[in-house]
Short mmCIF file of C-alpha atoms in Angstrom, two decimals:
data_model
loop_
_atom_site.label_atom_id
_atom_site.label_comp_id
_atom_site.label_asym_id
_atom_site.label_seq_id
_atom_site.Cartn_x
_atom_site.Cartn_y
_atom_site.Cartn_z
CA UNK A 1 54.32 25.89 49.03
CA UNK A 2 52.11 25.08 51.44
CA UNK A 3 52.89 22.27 54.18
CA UNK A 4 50.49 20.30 55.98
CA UNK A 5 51.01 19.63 59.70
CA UNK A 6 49.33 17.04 61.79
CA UNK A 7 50.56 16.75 65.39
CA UNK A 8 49.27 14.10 68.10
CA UNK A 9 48.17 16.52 70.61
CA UNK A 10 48.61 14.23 73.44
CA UNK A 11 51.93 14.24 73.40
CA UNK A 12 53.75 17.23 75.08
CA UNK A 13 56.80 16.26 72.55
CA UNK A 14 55.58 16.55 69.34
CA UNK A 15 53.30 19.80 70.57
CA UNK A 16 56.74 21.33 71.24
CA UNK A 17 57.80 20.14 67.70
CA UNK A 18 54.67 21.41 66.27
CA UNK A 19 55.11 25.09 67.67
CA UNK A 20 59.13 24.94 66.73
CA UNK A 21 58.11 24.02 63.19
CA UNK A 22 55.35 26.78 63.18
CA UNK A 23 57.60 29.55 64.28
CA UNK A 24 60.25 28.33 61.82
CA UNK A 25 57.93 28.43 59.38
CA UNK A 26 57.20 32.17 59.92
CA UNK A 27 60.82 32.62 59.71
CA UNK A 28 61.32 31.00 56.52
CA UNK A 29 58.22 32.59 55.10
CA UNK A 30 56.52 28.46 54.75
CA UNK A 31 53.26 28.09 55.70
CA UNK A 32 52.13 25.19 57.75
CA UNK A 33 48.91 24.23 57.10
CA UNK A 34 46.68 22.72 60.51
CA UNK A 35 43.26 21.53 60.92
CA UNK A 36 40.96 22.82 63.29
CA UNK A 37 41.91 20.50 66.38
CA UNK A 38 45.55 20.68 65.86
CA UNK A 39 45.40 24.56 65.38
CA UNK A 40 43.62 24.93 68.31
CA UNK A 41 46.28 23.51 70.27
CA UNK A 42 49.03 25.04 68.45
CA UNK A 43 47.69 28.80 68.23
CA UNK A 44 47.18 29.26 64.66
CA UNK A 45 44.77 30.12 62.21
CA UNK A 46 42.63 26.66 61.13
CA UNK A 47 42.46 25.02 57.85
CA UNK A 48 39.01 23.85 57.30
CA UNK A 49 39.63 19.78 56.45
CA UNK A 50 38.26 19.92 52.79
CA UNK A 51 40.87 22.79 52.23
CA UNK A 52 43.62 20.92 53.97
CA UNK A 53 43.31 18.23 51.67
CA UNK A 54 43.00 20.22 48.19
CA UNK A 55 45.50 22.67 49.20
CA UNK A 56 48.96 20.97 50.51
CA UNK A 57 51.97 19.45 48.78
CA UNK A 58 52.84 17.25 51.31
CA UNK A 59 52.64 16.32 55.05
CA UNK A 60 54.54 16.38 57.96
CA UNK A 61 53.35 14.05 60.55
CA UNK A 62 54.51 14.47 64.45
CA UNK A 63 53.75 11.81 66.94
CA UNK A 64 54.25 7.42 66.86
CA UNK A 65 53.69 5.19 64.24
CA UNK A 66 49.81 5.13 65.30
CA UNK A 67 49.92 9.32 64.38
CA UNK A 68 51.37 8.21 61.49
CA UNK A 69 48.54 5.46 60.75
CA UNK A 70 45.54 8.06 61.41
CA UNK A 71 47.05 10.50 59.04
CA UNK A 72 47.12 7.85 56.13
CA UNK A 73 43.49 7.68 57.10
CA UNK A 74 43.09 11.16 56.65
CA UNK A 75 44.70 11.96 53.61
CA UNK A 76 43.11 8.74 51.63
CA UNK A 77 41.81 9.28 48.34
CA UNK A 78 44.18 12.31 48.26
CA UNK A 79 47.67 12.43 46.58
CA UNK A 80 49.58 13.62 49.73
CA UNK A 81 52.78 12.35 50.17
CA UNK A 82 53.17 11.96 53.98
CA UNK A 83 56.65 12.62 56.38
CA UNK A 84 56.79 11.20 59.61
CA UNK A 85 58.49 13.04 62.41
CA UNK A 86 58.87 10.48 65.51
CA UNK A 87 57.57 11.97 69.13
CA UNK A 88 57.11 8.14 69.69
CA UNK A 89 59.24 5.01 70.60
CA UNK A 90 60.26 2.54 67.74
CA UNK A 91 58.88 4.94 64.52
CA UNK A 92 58.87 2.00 61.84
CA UNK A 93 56.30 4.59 59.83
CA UNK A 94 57.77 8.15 61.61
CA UNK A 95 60.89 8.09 60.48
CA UNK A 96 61.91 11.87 60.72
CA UNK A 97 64.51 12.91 63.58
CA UNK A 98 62.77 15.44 65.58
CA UNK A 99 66.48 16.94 65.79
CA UNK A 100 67.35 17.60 62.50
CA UNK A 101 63.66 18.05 60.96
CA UNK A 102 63.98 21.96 59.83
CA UNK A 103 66.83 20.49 57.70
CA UNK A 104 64.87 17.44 56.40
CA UNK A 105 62.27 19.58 55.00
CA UNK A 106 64.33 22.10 53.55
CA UNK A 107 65.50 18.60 51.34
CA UNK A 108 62.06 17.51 50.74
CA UNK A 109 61.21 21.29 49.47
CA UNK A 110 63.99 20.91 47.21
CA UNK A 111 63.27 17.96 46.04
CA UNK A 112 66.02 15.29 47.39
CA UNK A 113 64.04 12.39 49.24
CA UNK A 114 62.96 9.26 48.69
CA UNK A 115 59.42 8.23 48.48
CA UNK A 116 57.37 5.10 48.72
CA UNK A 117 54.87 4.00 47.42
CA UNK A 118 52.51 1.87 50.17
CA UNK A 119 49.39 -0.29 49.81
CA UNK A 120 46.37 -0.52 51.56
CA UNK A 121 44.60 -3.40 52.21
CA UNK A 122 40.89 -3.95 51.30
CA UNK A 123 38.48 -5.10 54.18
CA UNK A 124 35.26 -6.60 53.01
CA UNK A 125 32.71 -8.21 55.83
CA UNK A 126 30.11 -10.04 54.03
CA UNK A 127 26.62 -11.44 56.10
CA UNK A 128 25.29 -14.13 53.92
CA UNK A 129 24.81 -12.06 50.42
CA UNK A 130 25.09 -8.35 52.66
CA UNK A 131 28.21 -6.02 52.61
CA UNK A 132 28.08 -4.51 56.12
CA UNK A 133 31.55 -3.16 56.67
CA UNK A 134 34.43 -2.07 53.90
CA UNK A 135 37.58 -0.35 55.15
CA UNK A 136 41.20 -0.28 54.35
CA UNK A 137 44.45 -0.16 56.33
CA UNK A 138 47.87 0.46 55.69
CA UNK A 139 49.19 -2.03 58.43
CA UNK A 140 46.73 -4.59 59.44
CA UNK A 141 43.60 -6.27 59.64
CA UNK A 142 43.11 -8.59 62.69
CA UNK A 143 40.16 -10.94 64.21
CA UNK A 144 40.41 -11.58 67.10
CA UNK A 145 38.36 -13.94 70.07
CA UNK A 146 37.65 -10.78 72.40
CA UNK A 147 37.97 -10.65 76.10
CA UNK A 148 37.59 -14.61 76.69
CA UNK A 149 40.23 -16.79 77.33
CA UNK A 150 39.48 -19.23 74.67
CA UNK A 151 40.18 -20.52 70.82
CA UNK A 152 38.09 -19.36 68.17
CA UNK A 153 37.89 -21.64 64.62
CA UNK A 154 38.00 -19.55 61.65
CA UNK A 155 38.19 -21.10 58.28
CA UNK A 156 40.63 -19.73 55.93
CA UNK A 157 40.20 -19.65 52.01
CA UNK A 158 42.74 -18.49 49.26
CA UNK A 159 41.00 -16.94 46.25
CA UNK A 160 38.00 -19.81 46.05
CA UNK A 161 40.10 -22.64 47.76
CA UNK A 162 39.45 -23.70 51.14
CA UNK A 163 43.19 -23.76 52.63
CA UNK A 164 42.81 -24.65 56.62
CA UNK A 165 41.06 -24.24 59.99
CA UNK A 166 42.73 -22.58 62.19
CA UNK A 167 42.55 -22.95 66.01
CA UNK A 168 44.33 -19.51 67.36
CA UNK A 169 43.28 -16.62 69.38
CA UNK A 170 42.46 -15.13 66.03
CA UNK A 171 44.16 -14.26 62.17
CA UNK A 172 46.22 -11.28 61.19
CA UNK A 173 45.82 -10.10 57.52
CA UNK A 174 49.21 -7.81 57.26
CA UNK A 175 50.73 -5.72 54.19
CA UNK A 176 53.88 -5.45 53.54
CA UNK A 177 54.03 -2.28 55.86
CA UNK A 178 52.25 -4.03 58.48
CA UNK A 179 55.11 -6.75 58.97
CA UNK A 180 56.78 -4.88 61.11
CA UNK A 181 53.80 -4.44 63.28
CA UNK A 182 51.81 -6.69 65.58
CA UNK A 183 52.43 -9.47 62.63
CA UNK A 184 56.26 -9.58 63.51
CA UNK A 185 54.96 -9.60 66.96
CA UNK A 186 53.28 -12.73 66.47
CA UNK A 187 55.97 -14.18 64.40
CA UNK A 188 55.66 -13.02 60.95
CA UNK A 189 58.54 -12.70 58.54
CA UNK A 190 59.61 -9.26 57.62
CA UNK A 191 58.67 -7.88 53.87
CA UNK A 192 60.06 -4.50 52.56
CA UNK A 193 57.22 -2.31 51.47
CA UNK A 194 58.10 -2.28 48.12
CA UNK A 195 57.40 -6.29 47.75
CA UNK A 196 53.48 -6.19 46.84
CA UNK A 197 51.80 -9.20 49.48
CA UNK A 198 49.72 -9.96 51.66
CA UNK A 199 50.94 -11.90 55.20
CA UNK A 200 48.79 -14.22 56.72
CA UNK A 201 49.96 -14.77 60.56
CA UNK A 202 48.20 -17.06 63.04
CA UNK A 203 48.17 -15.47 66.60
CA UNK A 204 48.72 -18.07 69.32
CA UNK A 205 47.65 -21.16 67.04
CA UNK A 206 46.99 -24.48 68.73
CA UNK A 207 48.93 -26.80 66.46
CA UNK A 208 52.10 -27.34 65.74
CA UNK A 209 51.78 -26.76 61.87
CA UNK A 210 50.39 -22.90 61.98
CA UNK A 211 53.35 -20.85 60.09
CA UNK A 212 52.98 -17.62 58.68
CA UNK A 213 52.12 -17.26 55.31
CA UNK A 214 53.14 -14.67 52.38
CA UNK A 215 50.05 -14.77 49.81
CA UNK A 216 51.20 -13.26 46.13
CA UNK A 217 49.89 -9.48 44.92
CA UNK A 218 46.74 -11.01 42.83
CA UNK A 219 45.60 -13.49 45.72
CA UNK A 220 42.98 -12.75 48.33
CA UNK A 221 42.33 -14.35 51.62
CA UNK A 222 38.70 -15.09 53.08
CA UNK A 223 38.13 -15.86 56.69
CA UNK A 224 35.36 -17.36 58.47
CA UNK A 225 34.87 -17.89 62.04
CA UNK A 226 33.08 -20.63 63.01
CA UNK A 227 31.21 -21.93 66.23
CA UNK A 228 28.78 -19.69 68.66
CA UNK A 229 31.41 -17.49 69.57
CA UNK A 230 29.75 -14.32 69.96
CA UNK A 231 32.78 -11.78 70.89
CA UNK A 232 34.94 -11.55 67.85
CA UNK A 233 36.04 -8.58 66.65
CA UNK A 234 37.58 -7.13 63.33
CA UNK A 235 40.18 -4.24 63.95
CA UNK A 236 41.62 -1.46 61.36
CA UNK A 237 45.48 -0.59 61.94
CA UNK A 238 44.65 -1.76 65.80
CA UNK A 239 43.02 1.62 66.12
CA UNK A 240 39.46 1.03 65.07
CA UNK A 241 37.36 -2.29 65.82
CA UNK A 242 33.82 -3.34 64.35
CA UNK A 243 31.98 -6.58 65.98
CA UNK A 244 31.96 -9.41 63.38
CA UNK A 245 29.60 -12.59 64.22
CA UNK A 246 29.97 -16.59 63.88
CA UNK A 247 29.70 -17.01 59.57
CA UNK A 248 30.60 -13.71 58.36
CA UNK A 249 33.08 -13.89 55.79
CA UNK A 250 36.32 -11.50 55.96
CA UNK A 251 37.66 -10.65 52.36
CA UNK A 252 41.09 -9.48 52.53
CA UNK A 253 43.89 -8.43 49.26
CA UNK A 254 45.53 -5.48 48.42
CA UNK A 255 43.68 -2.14 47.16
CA UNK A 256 44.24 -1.87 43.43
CA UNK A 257 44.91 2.19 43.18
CA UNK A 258 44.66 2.54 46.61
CA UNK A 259 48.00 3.83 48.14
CA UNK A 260 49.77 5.98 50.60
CA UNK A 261 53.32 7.90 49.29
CA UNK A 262 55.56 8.25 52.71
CA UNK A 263 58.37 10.60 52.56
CA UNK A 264 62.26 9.30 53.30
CA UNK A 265 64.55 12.02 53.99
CA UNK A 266 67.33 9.90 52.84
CA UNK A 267 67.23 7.23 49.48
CA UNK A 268 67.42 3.79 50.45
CA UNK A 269 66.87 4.49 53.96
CA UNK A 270 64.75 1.29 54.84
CA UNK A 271 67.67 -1.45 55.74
CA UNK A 272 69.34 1.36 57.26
CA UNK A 273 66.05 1.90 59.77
CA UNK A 274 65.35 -2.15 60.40
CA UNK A 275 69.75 -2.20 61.14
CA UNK A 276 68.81 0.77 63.59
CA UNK A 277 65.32 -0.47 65.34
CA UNK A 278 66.54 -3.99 65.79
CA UNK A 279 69.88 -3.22 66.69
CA UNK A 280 71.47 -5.40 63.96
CA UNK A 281 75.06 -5.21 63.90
CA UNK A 282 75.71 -4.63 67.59
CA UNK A 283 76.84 -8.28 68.46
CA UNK A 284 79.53 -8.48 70.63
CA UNK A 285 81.05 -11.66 68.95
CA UNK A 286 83.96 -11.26 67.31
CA UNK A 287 83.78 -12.30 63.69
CA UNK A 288 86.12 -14.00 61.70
CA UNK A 289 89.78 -12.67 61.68
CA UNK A 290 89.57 -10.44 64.59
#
């Protein structure tokens, strides 16, 4: 079996997991499987990236939730499931225990874990009749106003029907994944990632009315900024950005076929993790009969 193993080298952490799992590895007679950055930092032989991705069974990701997010970007259009070790802070995404993550794979190599099954979201930006950008994300895609301290208009459309015009500092497309991300930061409801949606979230609107929205698996959302704004700018999972202009139009819905498997150690782990991140449960009031 081989194992793939993506580390974010920036992180003194999950380096030190990365070189624990390698020498384990060795032990156990598993081979880990790096690309050439991450091998160069570990100390081990490199796995050209075409290899990599034609060669592993799965994935074990060390680092955050953002780790986690450029590894679904690098395994894409590849049937790898991915396991996510956190070296971060709240590890919605990197679930693993760094602790106890010899003994999680050992259960993933024989075969007890969960998996998921986890949309992407389709990107299109359309200038008058011109495709010019088409990406997907597993968490989010976001306009936003930029630098300036100001509202931005941008016109929202479900399917072919104009919906509203939003005054906000900007309009976050989430998946289901995504809704614990920057949409629950901006007052999104939470969706489990097995509920196929889209959730449209207003960030910082200037009326009363804005409220999130949860848009059905079939629907698509189209946004439009208006006015002479010239700063706006489209972001992938908050890690890559592409300047958008006054009149584009932003096509948004889920990916059909496109999907990313993540790993659970444990079978029905998820209410378990949002009990754990929140801290759900810990109330000091008493309840009833106590």
């Amino acid at each position: 079996m081989n194992i793939g193993l993506l580390v974010n080298t920036k992180k003194k952490e999950a380096l030190a997991i990365g070189k624990r799992l390698v020498m384990w590895g060795q032990r156990r007679e598993l081979r880990f499987c790096t690309p050439p950055y991450e091998a160069s930092f570990l100390g081990i032989p490199e796995t050209p990236d075409k290899e990599w991705k034609e060669s592993v069974d799965f994935a074990v990701v060390v680092g955050g939730d953002g780790t986690f997010l450029r590894a679904a970007r690098y395994v894409q259009g590849h049937d790898i499931p991915l396991f996510g070790v956190n070296a971060g802070r709240l590890g919605f995404l990197a679930v693993g225990n760094p602790q106890c993550v010899e003994d999680d794979i050992e259960n993933i190599i024989a075969g007890k874990y969960g998996c998921t099954e986890r949309h992407l979201l389709e990107g299109r930006v359309w200038r008058e009749s011109r495709l010019v950008h088409k990406l997907y994300a597993l968490n989010d895609l976001v306009v936003t106003k930029g630098a300036f301290a100001r509202l931005i208009y941008i016109e929202v459309h479900v399917g072919d029907r104009y919906l509203n015009t939003m005054p906000s500092d900007g309009m976050i497309v989430a998946s289901p994944t995504g809704s614990t991300a920057y949409a629950l930061s901006a007052g999104g409801p939470i969706v489990p990632p097995h509920v196929p949606c889209l959730v449209l979230v207003p960030i910082c609107p200037h009326t009363l009315y804005a409220r999130p929205l949860v848009l059905g698996e079939h629907d698509s959302v189209t946004l439009v900024p208006l006015g002479e704004h010239r700063e706006l700018i489209l972001t992938q999972d908050g890690q890559l950005g592409y300047e958008i202009l006054p009149g584009d139009r932003f096509e948004v819905f889920i990916s059909p076929g496109k999907t990313v498997q993540t790993i659970s150690p444990h079978y029905g782990e998820y209410y378990e993790l949002l009990r754990e991140k929140f801290l759900w449960g810990k109330s000091q009031v008493n309840t009833p009969g106590e």
